[in-house]
Tab-separated table of C-alpha atoms in Angstrom:
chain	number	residue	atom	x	y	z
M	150	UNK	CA	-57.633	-13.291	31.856
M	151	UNK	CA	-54.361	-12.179	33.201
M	152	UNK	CA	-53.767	-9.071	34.071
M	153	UNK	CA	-51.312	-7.662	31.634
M	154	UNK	CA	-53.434	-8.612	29.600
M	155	UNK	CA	-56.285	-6.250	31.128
M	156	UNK	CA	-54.062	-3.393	31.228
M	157	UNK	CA	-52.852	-4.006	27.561
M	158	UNK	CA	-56.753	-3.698	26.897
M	159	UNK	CA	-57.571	-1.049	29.014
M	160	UNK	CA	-54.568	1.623	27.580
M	161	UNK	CA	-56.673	0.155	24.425
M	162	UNK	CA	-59.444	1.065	25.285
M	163	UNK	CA	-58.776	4.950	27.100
M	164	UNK	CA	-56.740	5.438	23.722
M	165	UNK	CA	-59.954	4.715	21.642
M	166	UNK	CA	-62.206	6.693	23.731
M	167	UNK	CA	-59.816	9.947	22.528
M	168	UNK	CA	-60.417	8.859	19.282
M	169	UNK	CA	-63.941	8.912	19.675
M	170	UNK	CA	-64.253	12.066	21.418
M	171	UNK	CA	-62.420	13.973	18.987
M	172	UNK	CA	-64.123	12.349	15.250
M	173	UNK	CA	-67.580	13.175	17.310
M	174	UNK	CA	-66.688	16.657	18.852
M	175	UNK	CA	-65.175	17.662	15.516
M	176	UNK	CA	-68.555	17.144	13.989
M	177	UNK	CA	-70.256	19.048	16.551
M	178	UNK	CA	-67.914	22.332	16.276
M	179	UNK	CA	-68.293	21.902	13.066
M	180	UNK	CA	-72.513	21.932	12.700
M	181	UNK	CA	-71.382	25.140	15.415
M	182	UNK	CA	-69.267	26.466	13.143
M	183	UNK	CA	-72.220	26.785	10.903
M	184	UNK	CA	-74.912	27.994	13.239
M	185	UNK	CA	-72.706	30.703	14.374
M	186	UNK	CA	-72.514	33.059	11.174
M	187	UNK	CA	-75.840	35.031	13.131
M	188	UNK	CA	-74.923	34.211	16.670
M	189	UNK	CA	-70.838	35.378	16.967
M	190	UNK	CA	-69.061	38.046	15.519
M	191	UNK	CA	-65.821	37.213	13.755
M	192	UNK	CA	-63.591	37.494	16.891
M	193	UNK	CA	-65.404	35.067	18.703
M	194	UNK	CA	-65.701	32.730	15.398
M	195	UNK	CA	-61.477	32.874	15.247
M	196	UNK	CA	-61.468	32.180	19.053
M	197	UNK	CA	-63.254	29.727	18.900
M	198	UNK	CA	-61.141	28.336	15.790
M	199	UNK	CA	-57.837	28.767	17.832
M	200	UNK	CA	-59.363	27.033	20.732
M	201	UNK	CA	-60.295	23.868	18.504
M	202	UNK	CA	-56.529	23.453	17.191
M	203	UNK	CA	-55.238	23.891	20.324
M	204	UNK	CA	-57.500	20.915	22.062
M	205	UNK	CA	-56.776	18.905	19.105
M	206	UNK	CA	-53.272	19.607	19.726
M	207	UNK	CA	-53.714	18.595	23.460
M	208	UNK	CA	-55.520	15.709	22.618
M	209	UNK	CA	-57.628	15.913	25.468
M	210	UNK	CA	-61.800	16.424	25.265
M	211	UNK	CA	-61.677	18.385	28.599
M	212	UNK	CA	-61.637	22.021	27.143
M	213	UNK	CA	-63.904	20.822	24.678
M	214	UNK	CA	-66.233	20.259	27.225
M	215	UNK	CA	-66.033	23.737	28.654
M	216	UNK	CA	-66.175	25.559	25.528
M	217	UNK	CA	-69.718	23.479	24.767
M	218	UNK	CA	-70.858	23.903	27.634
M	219	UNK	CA	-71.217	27.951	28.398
M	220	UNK	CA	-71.561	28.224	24.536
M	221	UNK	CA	-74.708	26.114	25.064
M	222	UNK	CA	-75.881	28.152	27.805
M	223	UNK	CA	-75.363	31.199	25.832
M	224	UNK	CA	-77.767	30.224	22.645
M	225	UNK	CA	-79.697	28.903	25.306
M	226	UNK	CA	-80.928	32.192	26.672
M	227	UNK	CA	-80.117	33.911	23.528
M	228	UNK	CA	-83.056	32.238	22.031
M	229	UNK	CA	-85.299	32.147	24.803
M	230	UNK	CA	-84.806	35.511	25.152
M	231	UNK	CA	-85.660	35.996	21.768
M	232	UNK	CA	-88.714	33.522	21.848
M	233	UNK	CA	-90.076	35.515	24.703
M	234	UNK	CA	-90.085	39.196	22.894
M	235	UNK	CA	-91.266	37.692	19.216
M	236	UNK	CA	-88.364	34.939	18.096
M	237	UNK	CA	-89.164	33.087	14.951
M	238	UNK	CA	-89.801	29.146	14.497
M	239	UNK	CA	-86.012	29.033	12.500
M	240	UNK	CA	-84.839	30.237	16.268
M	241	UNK	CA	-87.428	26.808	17.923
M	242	UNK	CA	-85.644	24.910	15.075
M	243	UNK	CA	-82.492	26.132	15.681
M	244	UNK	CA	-82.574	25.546	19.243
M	245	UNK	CA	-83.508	21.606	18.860
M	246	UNK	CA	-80.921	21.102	16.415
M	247	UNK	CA	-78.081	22.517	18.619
M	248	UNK	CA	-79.848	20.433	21.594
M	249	UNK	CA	-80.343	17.129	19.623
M	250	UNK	CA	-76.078	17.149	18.558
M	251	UNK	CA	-75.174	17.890	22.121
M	252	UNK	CA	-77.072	15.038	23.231
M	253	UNK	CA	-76.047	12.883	20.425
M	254	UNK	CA	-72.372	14.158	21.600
M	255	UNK	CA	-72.573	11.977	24.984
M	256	UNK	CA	-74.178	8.932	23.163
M	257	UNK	CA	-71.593	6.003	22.183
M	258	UNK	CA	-71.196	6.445	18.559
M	259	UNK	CA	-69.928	4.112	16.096
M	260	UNK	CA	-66.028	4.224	17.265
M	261	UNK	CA	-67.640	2.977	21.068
M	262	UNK	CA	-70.014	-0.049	19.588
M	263	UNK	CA	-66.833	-1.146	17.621
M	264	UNK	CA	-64.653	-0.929	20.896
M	265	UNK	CA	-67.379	-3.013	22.378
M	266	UNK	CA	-66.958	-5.528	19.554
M	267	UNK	CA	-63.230	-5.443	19.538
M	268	UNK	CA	-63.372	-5.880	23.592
M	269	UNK	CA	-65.711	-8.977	22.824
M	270	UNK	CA	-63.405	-10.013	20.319
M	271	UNK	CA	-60.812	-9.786	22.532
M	272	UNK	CA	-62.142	-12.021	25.054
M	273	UNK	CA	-62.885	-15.190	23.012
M	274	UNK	CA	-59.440	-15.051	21.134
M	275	UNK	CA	-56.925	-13.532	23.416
M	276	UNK	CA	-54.453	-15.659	22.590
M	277	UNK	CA	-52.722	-17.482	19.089
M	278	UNK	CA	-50.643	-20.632	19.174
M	279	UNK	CA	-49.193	-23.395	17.378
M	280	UNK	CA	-48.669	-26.648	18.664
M	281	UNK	CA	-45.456	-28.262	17.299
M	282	UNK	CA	-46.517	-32.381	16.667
M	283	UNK	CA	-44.496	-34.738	14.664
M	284	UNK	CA	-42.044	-38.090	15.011
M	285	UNK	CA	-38.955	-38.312	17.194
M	286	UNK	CA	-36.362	-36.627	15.456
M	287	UNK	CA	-38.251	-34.315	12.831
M	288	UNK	CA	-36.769	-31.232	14.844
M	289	UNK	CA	-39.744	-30.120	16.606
M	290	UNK	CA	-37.540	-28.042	19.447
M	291	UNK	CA	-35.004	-26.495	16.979
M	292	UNK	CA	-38.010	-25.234	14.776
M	293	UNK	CA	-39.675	-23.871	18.361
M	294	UNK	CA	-36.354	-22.003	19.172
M	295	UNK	CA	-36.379	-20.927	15.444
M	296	UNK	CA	-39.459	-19.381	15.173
M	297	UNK	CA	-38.987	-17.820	18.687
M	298	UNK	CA	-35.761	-15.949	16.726
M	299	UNK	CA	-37.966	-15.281	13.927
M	300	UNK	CA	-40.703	-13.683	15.604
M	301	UNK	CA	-38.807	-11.631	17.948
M	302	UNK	CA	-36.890	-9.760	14.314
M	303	UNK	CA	-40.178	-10.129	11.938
M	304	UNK	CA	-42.819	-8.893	14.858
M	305	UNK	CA	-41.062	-7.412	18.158
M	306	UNK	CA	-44.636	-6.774	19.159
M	307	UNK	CA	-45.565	-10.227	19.608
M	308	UNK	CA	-45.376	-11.669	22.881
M	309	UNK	CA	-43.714	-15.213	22.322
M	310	UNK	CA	-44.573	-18.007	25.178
M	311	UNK	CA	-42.839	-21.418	24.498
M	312	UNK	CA	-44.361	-24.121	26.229
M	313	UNK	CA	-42.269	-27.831	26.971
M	314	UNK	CA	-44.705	-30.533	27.066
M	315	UNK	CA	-41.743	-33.741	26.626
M	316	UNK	CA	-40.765	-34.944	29.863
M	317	UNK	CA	-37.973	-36.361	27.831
M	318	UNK	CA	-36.106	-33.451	26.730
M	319	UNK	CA	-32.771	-34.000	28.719
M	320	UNK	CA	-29.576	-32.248	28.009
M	321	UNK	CA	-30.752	-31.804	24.489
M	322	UNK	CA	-32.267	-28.045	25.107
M	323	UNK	CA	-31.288	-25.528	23.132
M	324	UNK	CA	-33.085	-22.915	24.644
M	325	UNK	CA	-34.427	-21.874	27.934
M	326	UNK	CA	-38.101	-22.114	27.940
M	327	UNK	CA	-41.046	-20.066	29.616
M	328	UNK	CA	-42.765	-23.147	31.270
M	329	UNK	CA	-41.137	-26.237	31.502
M	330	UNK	CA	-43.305	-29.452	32.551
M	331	UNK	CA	-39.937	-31.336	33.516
M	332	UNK	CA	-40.682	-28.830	36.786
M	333	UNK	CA	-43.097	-31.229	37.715
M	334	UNK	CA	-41.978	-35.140	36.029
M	335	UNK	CA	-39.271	-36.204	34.552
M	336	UNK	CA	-38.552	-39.328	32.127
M	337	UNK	CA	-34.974	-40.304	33.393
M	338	UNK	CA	-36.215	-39.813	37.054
M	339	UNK	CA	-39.514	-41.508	36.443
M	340	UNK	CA	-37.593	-44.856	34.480
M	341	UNK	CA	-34.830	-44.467	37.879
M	342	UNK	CA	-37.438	-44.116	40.399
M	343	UNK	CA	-40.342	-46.559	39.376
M	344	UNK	CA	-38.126	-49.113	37.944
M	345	UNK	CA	-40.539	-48.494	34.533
M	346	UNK	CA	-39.228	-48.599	30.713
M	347	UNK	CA	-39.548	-46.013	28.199
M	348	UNK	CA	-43.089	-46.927	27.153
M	349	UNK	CA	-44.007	-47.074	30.336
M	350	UNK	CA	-42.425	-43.829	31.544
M	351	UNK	CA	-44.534	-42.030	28.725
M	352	UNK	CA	-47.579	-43.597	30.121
M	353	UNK	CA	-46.561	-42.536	33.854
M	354	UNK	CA	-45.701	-39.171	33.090
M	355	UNK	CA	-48.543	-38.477	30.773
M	356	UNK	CA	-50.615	-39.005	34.280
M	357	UNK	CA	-48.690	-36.620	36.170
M	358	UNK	CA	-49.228	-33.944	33.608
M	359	UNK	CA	-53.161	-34.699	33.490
M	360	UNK	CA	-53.095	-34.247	36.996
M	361	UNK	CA	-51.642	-30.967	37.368
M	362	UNK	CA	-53.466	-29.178	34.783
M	363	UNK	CA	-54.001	-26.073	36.811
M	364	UNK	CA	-50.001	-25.806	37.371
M	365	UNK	CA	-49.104	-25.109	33.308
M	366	UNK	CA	-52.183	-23.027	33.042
M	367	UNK	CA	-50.514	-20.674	35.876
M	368	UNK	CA	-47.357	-20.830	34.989
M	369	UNK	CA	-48.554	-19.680	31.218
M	370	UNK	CA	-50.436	-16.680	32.577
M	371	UNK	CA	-47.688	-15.555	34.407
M	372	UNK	CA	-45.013	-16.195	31.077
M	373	UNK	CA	-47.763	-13.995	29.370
M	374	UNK	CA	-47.788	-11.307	31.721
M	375	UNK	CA	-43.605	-11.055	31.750
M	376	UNK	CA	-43.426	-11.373	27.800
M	377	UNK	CA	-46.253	-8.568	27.512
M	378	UNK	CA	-44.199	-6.180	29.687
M	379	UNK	CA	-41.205	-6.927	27.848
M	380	UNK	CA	-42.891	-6.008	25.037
M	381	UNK	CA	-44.603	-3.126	26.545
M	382	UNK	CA	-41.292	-1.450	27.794
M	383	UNK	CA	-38.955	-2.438	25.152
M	384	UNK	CA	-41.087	-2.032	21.840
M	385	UNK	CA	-41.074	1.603	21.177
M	386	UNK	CA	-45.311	2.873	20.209
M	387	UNK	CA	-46.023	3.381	16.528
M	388	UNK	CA	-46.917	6.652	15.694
M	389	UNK	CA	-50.609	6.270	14.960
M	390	UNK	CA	-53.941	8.850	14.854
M	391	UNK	CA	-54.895	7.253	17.535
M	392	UNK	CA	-51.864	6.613	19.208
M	393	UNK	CA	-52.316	3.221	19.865
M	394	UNK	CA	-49.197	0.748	21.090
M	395	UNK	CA	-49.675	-1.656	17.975
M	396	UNK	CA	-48.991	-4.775	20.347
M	397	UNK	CA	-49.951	-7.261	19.027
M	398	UNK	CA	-52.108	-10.894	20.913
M	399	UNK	CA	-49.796	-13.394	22.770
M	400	UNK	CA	-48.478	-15.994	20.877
M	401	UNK	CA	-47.829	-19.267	22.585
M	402	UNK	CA	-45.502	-22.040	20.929
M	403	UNK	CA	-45.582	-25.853	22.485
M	404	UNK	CA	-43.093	-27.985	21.767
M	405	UNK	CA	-45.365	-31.608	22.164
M	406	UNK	CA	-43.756	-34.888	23.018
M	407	UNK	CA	-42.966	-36.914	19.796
M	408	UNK	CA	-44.112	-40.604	20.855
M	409	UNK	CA	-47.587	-41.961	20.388
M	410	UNK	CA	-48.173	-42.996	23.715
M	411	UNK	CA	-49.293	-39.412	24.827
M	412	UNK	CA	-51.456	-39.359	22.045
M	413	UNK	CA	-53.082	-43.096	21.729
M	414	UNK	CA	-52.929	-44.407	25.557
M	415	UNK	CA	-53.328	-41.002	27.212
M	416	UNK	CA	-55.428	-38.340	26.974
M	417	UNK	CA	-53.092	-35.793	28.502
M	418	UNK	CA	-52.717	-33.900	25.100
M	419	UNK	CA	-56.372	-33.960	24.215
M	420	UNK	CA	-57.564	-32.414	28.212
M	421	UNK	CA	-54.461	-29.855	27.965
M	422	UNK	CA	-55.911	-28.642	24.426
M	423	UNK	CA	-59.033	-27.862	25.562
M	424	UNK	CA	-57.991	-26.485	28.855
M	425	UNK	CA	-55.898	-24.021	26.917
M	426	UNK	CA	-58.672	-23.319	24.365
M	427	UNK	CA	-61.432	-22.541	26.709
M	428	UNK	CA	-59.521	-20.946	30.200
M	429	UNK	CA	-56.983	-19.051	28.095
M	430	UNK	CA	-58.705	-18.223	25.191
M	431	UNK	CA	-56.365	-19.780	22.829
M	432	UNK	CA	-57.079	-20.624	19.151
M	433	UNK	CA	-54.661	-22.935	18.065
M	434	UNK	CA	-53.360	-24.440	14.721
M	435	UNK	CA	-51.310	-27.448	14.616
M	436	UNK	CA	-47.972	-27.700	12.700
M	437	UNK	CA	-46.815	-31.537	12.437
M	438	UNK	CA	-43.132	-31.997	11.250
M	439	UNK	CA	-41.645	-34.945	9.271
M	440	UNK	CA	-37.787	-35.279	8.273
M	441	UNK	CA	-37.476	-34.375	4.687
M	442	UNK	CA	-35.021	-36.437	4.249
M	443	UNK	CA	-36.210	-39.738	6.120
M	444	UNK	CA	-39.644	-39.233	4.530
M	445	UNK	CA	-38.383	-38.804	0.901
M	446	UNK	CA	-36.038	-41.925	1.058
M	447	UNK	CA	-38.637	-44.307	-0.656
M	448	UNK	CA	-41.753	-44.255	-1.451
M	449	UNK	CA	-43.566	-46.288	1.464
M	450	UNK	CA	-41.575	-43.911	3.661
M	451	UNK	CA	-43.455	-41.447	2.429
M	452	UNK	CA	-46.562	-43.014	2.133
M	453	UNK	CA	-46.411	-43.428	5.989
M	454	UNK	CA	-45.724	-39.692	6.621
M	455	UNK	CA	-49.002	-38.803	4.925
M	456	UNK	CA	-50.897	-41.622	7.112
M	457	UNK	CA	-49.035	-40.246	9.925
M	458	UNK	CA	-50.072	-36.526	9.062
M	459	UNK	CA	-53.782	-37.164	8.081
M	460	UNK	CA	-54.075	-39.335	11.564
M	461	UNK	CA	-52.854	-36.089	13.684
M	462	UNK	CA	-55.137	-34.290	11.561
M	463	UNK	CA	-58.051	-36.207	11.971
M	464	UNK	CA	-57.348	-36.223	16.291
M	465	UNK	CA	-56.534	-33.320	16.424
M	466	UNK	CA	-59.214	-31.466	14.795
M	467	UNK	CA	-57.976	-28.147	14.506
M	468	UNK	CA	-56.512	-26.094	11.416
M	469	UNK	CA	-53.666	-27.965	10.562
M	470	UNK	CA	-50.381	-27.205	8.508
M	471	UNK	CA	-47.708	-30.153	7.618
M	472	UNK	CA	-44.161	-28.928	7.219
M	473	UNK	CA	-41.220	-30.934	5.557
M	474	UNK	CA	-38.567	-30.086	8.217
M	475	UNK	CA	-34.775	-29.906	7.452
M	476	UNK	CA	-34.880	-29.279	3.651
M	477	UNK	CA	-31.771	-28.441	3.829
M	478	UNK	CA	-30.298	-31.802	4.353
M	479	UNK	CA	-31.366	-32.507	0.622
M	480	UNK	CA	-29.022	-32.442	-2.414
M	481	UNK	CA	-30.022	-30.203	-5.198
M	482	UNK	CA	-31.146	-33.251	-7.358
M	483	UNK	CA	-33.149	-34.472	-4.016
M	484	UNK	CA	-34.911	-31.109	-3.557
M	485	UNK	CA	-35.784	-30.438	-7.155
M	486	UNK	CA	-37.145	-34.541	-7.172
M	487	UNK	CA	-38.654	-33.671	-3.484
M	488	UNK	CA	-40.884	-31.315	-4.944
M	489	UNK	CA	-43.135	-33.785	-5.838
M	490	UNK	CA	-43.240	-35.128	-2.868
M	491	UNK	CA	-45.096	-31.878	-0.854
M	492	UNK	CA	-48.128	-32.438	-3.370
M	493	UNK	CA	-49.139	-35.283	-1.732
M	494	UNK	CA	-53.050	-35.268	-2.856
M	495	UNK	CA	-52.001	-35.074	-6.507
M	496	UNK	CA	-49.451	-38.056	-5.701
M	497	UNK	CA	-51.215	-41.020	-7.056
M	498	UNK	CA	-51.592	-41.136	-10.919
M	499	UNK	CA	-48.094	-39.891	-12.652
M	500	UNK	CA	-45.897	-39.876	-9.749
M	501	UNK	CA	-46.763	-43.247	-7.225
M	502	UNK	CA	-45.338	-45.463	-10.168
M	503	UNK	CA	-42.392	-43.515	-11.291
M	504	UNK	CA	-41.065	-42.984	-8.262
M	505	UNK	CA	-41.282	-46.317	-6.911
M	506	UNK	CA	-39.613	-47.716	-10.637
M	507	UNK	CA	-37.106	-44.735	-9.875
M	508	UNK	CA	-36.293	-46.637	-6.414
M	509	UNK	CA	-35.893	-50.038	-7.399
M	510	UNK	CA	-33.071	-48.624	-9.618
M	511	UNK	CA	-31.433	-47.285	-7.117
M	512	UNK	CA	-31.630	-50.452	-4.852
M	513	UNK	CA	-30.321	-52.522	-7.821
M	514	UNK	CA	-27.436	-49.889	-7.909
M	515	UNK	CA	-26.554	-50.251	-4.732
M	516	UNK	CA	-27.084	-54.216	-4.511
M	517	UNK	CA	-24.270	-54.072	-7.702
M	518	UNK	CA	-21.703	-51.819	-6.104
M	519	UNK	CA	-22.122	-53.987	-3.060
M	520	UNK	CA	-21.327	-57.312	-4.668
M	521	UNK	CA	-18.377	-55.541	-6.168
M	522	UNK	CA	-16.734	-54.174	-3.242
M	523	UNK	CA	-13.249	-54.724	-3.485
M	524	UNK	CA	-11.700	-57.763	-1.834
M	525	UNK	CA	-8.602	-59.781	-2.639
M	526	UNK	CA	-9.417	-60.754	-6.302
M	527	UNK	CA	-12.215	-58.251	-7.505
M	528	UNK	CA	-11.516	-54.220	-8.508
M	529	UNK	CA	-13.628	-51.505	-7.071
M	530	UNK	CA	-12.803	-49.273	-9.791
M	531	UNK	CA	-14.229	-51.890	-12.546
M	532	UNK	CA	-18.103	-51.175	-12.958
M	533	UNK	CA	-19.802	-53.032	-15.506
M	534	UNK	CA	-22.008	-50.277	-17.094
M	535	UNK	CA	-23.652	-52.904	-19.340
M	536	UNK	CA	-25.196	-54.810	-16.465
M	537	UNK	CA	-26.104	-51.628	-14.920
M	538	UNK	CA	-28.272	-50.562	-18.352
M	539	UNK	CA	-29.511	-54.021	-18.298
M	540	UNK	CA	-30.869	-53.659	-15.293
M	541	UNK	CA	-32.361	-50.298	-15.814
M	542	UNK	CA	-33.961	-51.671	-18.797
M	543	UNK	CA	-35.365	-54.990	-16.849
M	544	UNK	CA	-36.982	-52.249	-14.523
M	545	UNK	CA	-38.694	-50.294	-16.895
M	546	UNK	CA	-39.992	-53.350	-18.259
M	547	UNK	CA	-41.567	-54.425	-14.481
M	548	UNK	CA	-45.750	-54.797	-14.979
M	549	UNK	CA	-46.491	-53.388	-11.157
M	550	UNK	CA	-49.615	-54.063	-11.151
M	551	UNK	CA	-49.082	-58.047	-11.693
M	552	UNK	CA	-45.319	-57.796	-10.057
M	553	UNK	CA	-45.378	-54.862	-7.601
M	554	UNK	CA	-45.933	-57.484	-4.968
M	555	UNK	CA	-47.322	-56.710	-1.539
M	556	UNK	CA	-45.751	-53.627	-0.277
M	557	UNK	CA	-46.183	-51.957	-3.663
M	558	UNK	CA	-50.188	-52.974	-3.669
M	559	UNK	CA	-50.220	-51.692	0.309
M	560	UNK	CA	-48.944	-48.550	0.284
M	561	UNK	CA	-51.229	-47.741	-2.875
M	562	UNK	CA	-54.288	-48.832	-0.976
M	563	UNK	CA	-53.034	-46.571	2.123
M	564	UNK	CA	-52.240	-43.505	-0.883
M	565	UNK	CA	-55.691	-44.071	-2.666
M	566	UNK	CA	-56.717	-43.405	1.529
M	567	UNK	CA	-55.178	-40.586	2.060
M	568	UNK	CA	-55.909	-38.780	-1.516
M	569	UNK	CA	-59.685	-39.633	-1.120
M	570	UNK	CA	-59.035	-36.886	1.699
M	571	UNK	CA	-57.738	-34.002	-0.574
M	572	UNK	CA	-56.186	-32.613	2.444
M	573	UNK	CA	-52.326	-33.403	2.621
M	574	UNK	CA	-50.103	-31.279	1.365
M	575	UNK	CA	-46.649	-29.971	2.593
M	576	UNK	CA	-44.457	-26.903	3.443
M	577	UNK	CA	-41.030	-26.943	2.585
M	578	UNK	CA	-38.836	-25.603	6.070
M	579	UNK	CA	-35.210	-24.939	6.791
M	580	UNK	CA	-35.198	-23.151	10.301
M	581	UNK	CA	-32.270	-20.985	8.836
M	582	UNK	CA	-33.979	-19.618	5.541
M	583	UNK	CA	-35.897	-16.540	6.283
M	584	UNK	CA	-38.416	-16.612	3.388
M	585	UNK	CA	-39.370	-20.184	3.862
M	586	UNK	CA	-40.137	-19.490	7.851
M	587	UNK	CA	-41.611	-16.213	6.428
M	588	UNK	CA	-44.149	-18.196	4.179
M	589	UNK	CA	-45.003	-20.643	6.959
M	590	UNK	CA	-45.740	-18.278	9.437
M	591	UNK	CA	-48.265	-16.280	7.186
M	592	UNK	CA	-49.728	-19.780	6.305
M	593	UNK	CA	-50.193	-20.845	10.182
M	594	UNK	CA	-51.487	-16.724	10.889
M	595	UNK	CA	-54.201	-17.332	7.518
M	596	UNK	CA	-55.178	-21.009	9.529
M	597	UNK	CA	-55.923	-19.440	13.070
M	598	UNK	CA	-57.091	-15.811	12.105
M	599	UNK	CA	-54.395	-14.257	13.291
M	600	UNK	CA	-55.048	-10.717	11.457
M	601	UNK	CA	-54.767	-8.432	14.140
């Protein structure tokens, strides 16, 4: 546990202890308030009532402590007195009572055991995250820097940590990051130095990374402990009962390396999950990307970005949430049409077939205007809209099931796969809408409990 992180939990902790003094001593002057009609005159009664608005006002049990303390010692020879020249059993009764609630005054009540709980709490989830998965290209590092934006205007009070895991990321940075593994390898230097290829370089650096575990582990702690007193001196406390700094747990973003060689021939990613998970405390929730636009093109396309998704899923095994990245690169006929596509496990029976008709028109289209582009004896602006109804007509007419041929019989076996799961579905994301980074962010909060 670092320690900001101790001291964020200890100014928790002194703050509820004032709470808990002042709900318990408040029930205390009050069961006073009503054994005092014989004992006190009414002077003493309205000191006494002064003295209680002023220590609430000081917020401070001290004087409380006082005040019970030679009032205790008062009724306490007040009533021994009187049990010694003829006192009545309602003075013996009286007596216990008064001793039983100032006992019961320095037990841990209810408001302590839940501190106790929360502390617990506190120490097997100290930390949230997301880890950022997805193809080359889907825009894994502008959706980190994005949601780094986003969180610091939507919650100030949550420390954000963003984490570099591609060794590849050269020149292409668009923000400086809080722990960077090209500190330790680097894929141009590794492909310069070791005469290796790309592949290879993945492999190589993938090593490196496994072995110096205990390096991104430190240098996380110690981004934690600068964002939390950023926070800590820049957020200004929210005016609570309690008076509690609503500050909220750390919240650490990794941007993960995009090929499959980190995930299927290394088990770099794997070993740095769990070494996050069980030394920091860290419940994670994984957010794979895919390009709207590259996985709505056709209908294998897609069909490949729901394997891909369910796959991460599957190694992964943590709460998962799939996001169609860069919606904003669709048309408006695209997006309203790309709606079907984020319902992926209610794909198969009215959409699978019309979409993939709805495709071969467009690739007969486009095979036409090719074999008319102008050239010395032809005329672009001459379209034969009969031949393009014919054709239109010749697709409707298709029987897929006998003439789909093998790619349309594949990626239905592969779909029948992946909606036996009941699991895929997708989140529609452009980095610069608010309400659709708004949405996702509740979503990936609701997946990793992150309530408090």
């Amino acid at each position: 546990m670092s320690a900001a992180a101790r001291e964020l939990r200890g100014r928790n902790r002194l703050n509820a202890k004032k709470k808990n003094w002042k709900e318990k001593i408040f029930i205390y002057l009050f069961f006073l308030f009503l054994n005092s009609q014989l004992l006190l005159p009414f002077n003493a009664k309205s000191l006494l009532a002064a003295w209680v608005v002023l220590c609430f006002s000081l917020h401070t049990p001290l004087p409380f402590l006082f005040l019970l303390f030679f009032y205790y010692i008062k009724i306490f020879f007040f009533v021994w007195l009187r049990c010694l020249f003829g006192a009545s059993a309602f003075s013996l009764i009286d007596f216990a009572l008064c001793s039983c609630f100032f006992i019961l005054l320095l037990l841990p009540g209810k408001e302590k055991r839940k501190e106790y709980i929360d502390d617990a709490c506190c120490k097997a989830s100290l930390m949230f995250g997301e880890l950022v998965c997805g193809p080359p290209g889907s825009g894994k590092t502008t959706y980190c820097e994005g949601k780094r934006q986003f969180l610091s205007v939507y919650d100030p009070t949550r420390p954000v940590v963003l984490l570099n895991l591609d060794p590849a990321n050269e020149d292409v940075f668009p923000y400086p990051c809080d722990v960077d593994v090209r500190e330790i390898v680097s894929h141009a230097r590794v492909m310069e130095e070791e005469g290796l290829g790309p592949n290879g370089s993945y492999v190589f650096c993938a090593s490196v990374m496994e072995r110096n575990m205990e390096w991104i582990t430190r240098k996380i702690e110690e981004a934690v402990e600068r964002r939390l007193r950023d926070v800590v001196s820049t957020a200004a406390p929210i005016a609570t009962s309690s008076g509690l700094l609503s500050t909220r747990a750390p919240y650490l973003i990794v941007d993960c390396p995009g090929q499959v060689e980190f995930y299927l021939g290394s088990y770099v990613m794997h070993a740095l999950f769990r070494v996050l998970t069980k030394q920091l405390s860290c419940s994670f929730c994984t957010v794979h990307l895919v390009d709207a636009a590259v996985s709505t093109r056709d209908v294998a396309t897609y069909v490949s970005s729901c394997l891909l998704s369910i796959t991460t899923m599957i190694d992964h095994e943590l709460p998962h949430v799939n996001v169609m990245s860069k919606w904003d690169t669709l048309s408006a006929e695209e997006a309203e049409e790309g709606e079907t596509f984020l319902r992926a496990s209610h794909f198969m029976a009215e959409d699978f077939d019309r979409l993939w008709k709805k495709q071969l028109r467009r690739r007969r289209r486009e095979h036409r205007r090719a074999q008319m582009y102008p050239t010395g004896s032809t005329d672009a602006s001459r379209v034969d809209s009969k031949l393009m109804e014919k054709d239109d007509t010749d697709v409707e007419a298709i029987d897929l099931e006998r003439d789909g041929g093998r790619l349309y019989h594949y990626s239905k076996a592969v779909m029948d796969v992946v909606d036996g799961y009941g699991l895929v579905g997708f989140q529609p994301l452009d980095v610069q809408s608010q309400d659709m980074m708004l949405r996702l962010t509740r979503q990936i909060d609701e997946a990793i409990g992150n309530f408090v």
